[in-house]
Short mmCIF file of C-alpha atoms in Angstrom, two decimals:
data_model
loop_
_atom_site.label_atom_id
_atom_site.label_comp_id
_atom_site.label_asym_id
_atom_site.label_seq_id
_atom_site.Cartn_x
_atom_site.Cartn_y
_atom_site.Cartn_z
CA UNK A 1 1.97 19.69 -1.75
CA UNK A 2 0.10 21.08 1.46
CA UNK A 3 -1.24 18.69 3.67
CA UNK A 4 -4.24 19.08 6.22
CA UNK A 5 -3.81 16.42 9.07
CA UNK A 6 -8.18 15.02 9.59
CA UNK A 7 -7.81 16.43 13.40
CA UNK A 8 -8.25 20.01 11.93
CA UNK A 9 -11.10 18.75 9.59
CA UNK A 10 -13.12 17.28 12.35
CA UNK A 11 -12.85 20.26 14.61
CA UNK A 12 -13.95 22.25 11.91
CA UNK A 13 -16.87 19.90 10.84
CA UNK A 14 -18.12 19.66 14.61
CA UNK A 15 -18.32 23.28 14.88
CA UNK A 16 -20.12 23.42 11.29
CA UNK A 17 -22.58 21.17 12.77
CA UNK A 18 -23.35 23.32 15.45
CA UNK A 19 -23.09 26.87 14.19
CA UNK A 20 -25.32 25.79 11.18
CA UNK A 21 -28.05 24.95 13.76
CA UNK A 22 -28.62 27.61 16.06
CA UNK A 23 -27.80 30.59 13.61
CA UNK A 24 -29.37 31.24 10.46
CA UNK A 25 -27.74 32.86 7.81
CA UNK A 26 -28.22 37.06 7.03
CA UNK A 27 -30.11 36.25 3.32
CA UNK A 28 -32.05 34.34 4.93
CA UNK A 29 -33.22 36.96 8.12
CA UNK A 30 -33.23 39.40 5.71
CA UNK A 31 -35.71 38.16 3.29
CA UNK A 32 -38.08 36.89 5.93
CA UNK A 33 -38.09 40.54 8.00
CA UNK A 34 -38.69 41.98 4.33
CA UNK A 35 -41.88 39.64 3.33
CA UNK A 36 -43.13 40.36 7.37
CA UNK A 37 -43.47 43.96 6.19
CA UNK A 38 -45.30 42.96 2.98
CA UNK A 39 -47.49 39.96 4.13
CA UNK A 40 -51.28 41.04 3.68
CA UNK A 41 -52.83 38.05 6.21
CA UNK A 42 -53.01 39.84 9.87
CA UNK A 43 -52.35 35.94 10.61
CA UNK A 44 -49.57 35.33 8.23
CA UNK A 45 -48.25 38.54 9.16
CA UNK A 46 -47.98 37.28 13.09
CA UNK A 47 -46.64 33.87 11.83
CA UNK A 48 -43.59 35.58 10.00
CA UNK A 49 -43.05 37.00 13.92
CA UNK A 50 -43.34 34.66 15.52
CA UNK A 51 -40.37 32.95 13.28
CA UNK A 52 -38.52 36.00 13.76
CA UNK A 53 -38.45 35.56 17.29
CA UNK A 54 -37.41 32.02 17.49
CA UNK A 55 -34.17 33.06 14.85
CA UNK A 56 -33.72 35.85 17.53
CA UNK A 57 -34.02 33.45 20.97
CA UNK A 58 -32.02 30.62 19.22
CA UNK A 59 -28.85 32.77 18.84
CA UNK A 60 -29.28 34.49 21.87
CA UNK A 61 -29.77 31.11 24.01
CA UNK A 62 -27.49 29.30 21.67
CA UNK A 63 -30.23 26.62 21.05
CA UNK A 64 -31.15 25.34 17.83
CA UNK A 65 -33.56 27.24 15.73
CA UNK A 66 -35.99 23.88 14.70
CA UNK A 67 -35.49 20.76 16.60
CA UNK A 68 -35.40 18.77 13.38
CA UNK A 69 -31.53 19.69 12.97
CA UNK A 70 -31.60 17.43 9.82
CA UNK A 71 -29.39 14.56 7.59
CA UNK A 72 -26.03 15.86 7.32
CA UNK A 73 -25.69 16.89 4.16
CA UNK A 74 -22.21 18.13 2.79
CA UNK A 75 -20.99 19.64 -0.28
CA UNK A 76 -16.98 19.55 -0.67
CA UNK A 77 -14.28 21.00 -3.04
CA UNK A 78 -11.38 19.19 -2.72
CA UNK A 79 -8.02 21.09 -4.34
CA UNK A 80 -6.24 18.71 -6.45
CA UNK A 81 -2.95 19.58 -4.90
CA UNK A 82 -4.24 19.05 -1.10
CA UNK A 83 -3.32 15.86 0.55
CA UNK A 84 -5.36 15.39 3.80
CA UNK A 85 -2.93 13.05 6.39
CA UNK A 86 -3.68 11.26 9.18
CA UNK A 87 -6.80 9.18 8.32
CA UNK A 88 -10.15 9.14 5.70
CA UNK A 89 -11.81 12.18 4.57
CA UNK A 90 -15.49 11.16 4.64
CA UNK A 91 -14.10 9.36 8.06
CA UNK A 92 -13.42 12.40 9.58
CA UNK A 93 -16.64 14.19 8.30
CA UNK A 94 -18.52 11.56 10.20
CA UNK A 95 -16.32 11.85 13.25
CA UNK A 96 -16.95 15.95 13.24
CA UNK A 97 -21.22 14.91 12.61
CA UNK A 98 -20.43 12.93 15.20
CA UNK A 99 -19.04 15.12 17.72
CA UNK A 100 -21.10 17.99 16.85
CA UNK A 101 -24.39 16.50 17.55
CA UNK A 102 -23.60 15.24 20.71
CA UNK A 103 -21.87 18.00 22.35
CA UNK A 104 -24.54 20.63 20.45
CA UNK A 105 -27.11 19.17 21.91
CA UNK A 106 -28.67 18.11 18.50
CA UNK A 107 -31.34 15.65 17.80
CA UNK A 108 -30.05 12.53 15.90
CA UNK A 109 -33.00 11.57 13.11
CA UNK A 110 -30.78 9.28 10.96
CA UNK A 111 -32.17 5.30 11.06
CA UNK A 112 -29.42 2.77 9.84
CA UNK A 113 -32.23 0.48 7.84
CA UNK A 114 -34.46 2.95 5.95
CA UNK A 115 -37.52 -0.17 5.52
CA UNK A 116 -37.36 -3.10 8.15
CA UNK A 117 -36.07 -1.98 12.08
CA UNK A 118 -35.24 1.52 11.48
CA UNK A 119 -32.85 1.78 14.41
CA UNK A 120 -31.67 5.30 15.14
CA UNK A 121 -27.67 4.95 14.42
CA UNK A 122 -27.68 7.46 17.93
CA UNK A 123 -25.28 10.18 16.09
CA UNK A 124 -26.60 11.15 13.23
CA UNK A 125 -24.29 9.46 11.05
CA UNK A 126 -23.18 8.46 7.77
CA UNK A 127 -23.29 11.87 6.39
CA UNK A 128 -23.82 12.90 2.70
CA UNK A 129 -20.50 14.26 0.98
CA UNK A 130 -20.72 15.02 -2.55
CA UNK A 131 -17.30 16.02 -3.72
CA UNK A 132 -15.84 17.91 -6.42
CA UNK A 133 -12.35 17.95 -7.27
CA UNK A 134 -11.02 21.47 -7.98
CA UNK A 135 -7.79 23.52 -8.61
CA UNK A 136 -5.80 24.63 -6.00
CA UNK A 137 -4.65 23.23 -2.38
CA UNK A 138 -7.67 24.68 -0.23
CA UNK A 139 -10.42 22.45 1.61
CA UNK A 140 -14.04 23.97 1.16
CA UNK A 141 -16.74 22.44 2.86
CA UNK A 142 -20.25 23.12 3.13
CA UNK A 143 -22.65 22.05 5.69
CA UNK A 144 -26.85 21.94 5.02
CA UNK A 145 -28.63 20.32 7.53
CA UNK A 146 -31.87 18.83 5.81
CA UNK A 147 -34.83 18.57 7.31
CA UNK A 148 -37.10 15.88 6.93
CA UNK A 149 -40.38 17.07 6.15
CA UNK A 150 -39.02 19.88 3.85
CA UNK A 151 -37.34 16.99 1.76
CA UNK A 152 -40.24 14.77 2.32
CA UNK A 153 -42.19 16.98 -0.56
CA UNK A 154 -39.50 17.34 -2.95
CA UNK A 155 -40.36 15.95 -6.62
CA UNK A 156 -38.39 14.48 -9.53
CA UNK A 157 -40.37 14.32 -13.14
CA UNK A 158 -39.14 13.49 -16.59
CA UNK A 159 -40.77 15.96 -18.90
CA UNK A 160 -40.68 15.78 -22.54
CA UNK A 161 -38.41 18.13 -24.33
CA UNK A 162 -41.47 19.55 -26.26
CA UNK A 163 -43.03 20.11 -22.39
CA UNK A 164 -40.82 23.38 -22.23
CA UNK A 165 -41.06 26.68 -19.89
CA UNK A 166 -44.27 25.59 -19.42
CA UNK A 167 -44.23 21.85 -18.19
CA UNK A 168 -41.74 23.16 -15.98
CA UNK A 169 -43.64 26.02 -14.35
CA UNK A 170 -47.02 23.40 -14.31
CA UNK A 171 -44.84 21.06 -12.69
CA UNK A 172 -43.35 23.50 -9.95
CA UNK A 173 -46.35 24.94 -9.06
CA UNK A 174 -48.12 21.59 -8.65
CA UNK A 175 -45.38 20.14 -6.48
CA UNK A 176 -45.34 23.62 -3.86
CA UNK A 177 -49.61 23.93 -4.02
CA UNK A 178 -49.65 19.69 -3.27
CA UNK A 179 -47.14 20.71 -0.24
CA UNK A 180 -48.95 22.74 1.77
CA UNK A 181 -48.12 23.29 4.87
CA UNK A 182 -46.31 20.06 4.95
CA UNK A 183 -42.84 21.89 4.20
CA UNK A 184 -43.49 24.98 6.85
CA UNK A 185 -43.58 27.79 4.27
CA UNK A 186 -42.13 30.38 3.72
CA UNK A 187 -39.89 28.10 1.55
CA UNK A 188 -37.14 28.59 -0.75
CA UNK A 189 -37.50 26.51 -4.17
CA UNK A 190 -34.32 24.75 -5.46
CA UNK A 191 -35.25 23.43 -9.10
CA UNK A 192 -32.48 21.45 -11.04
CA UNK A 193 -33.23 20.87 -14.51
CA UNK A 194 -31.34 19.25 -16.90
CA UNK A 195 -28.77 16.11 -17.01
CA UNK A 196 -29.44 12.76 -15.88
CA UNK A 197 -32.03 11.96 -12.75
CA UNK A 198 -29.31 12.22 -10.50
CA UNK A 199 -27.72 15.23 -11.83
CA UNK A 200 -31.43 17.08 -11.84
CA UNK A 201 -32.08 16.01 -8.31
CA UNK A 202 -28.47 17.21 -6.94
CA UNK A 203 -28.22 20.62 -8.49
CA UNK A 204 -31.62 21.26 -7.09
CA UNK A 205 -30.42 20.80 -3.56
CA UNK A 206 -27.27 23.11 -4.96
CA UNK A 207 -29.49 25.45 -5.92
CA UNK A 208 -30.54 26.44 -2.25
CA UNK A 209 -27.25 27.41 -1.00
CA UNK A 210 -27.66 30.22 -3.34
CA UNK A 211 -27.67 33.52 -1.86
CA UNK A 212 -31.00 34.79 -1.77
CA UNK A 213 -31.43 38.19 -4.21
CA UNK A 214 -28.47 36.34 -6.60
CA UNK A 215 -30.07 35.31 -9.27
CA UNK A 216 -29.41 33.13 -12.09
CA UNK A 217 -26.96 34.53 -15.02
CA UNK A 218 -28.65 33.11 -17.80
CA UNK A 219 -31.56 36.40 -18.02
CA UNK A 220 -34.01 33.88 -19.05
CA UNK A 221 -33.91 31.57 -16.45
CA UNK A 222 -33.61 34.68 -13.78
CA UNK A 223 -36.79 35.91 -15.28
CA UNK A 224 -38.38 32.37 -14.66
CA UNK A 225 -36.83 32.40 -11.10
CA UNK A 226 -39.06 35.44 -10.70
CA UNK A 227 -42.06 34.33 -12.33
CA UNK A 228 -42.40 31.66 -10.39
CA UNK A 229 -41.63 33.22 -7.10
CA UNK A 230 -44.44 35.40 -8.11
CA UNK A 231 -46.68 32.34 -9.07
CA UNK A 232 -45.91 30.51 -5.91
CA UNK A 233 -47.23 33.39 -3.65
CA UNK A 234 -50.82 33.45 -5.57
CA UNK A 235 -51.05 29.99 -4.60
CA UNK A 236 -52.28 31.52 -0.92
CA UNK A 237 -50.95 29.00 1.62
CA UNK A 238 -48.95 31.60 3.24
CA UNK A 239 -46.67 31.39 6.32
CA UNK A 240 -47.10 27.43 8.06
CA UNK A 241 -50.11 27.59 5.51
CA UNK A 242 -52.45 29.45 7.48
CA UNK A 243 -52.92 31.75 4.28
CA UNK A 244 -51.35 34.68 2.84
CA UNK A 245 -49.00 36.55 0.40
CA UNK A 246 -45.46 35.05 1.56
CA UNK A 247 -45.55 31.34 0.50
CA UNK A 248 -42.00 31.15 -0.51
CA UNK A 249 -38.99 33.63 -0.09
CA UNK A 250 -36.86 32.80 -3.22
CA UNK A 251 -36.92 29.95 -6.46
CA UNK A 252 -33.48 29.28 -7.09
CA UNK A 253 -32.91 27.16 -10.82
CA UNK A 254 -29.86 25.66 -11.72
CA UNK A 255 -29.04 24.03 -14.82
CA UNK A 256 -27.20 20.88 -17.00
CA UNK A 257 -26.70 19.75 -20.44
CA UNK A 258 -29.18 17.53 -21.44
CA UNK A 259 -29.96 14.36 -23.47
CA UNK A 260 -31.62 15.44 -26.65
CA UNK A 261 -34.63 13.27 -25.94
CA UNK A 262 -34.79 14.42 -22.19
CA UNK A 263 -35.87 16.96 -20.03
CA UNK A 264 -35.34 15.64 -16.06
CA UNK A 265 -36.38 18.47 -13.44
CA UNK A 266 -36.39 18.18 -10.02
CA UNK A 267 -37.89 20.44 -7.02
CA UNK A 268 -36.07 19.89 -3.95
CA UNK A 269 -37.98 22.10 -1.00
CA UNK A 270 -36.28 24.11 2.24
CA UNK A 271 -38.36 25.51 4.89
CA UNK A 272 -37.58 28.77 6.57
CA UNK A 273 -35.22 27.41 8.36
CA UNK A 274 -32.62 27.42 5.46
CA UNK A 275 -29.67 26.42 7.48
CA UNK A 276 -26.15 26.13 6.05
CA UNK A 277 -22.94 26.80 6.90
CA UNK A 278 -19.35 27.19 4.63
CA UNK A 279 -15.73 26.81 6.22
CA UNK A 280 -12.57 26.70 4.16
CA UNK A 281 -9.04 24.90 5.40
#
């Protein structure tokens, strides 16, 4: 059985941490430099470059691109025939959180009592870590930094079955045009539907760490992803809603069996700034 001693894990996670801020990934440039060219506003247009130029000074200065650098959110696939020696995994996740946000130079947003004091914890910490046991002896681990105003007007609604295509698209659209500016569009749309609540509101965040351009295999849910990318940009909030064409770059759906008498869908929303980061041990 191959082993990975936590030293090597926390190393990796700290530089996750760090990399994930300050650089943001090619799908994500691309798309934004492809809607600048296609925005109709004159002061949507100048919005979309102004965000170009703070992806561009960020890397360049090695500073992050938004100073909310978000709840550390991770996403791991464990191989069944990996043993991880010398201490906890989700231990040294935090330890790496840790370690990255202090000597990145991030800001720490995470309050250890979500209702009564709401003291800052001062590193960030406890991560998220949703794991998944898969085949094989390799360590995969990605890192999404979530911001909180983008997450602050994410949605969860249980439809009726009889609902459909339609009660979802209604209940999409409402949820982005209620949003505003609140999320700092241009977004990208992650929209689980199917399972339990839980399920519904996890593959939604899943569902942004999807490539943008891939679409979904199922053709009828890719042809939704479009439709409602196309819907979405009628709605005329535009870039940081100051109005225009380029409301969101990309809806991403994902999907789960489902209860016969249920329909859960959730809408969980990522700015521009549509960090993450993927390392494998």
């Amino acid at each position: 059985m191959r082993e990975i001693h936590v030293d090597e894990i926390i190393s990796a996670v700290e530089k996750l941490c760090i990399d994930a801020n300050i650089i943001l990934p090619d799908d994500v440039k691309r798309e934004i430099n492809k809607y600048y060219e296609t925005e109709s506003s004159p002061l949507g247009k100048e919005v979309l470059k102004d965000i170009i130029k703070n992806y561009q000074i960020a890397e360049e200065k090695n500073i992050p691109i938004c100073q909310d650098t978000g709840f550390a959110v991770f996403f791991v696939k464990l191989g069944q025939d990996l043993r991880i020696v010398g201490g906890n995994l989700t231990d040294a996740i935090n330890e790496g959180v840790r370690r990255g946000y202090k000597n990145g130079y991030l800001r720490k947003s995470i309050v250890n009592d979500p209702l009564i004091h709401r003291k800052n914890t001062g590193d960030n910490t406890p991560a998220i870590v949703h794991y998944e046991i898969v085949p094989g002896d390799k360590l995969q681990i990605t890192f999404a930094p979530k911001g909180g105003g983008s997450e602050n007007m994410s949605a969860l609604r249980m439809l009726k079955p009889a609902d459909g295509v339609e009660g979802v698209k209604k209940f999409v659209l409402e949820t982005v045009d209620k949003a505003g500016s609140n999320p700092c569009p241009p977004i990208i749309i992650g929209v689980g539907i199917g399972g339990t609540i839980e399920v519904a509101t996890l593959i939604a965040k899943k569902a942004l760490l999807r490539p943008i351009g891939q679409h979904h295999p199922q053709p009828e849910i890719a042809d939704l992803e479009k439709e409602l990318l196309n819907e979405v940009n009628k709605l005329g909030i535009g870039p940081q809603g100051f109005g225009g064409t380029t409301t969101a770059l990309a809806v991403h759906i994902e999907t789960f069996p489902a209860h016969i008498a249920s329909l859960p869908v959730a809408i969980n929303i990522q700015c521009h700034v549509a960090r993450h980061k993927e390392i494998e041990l």
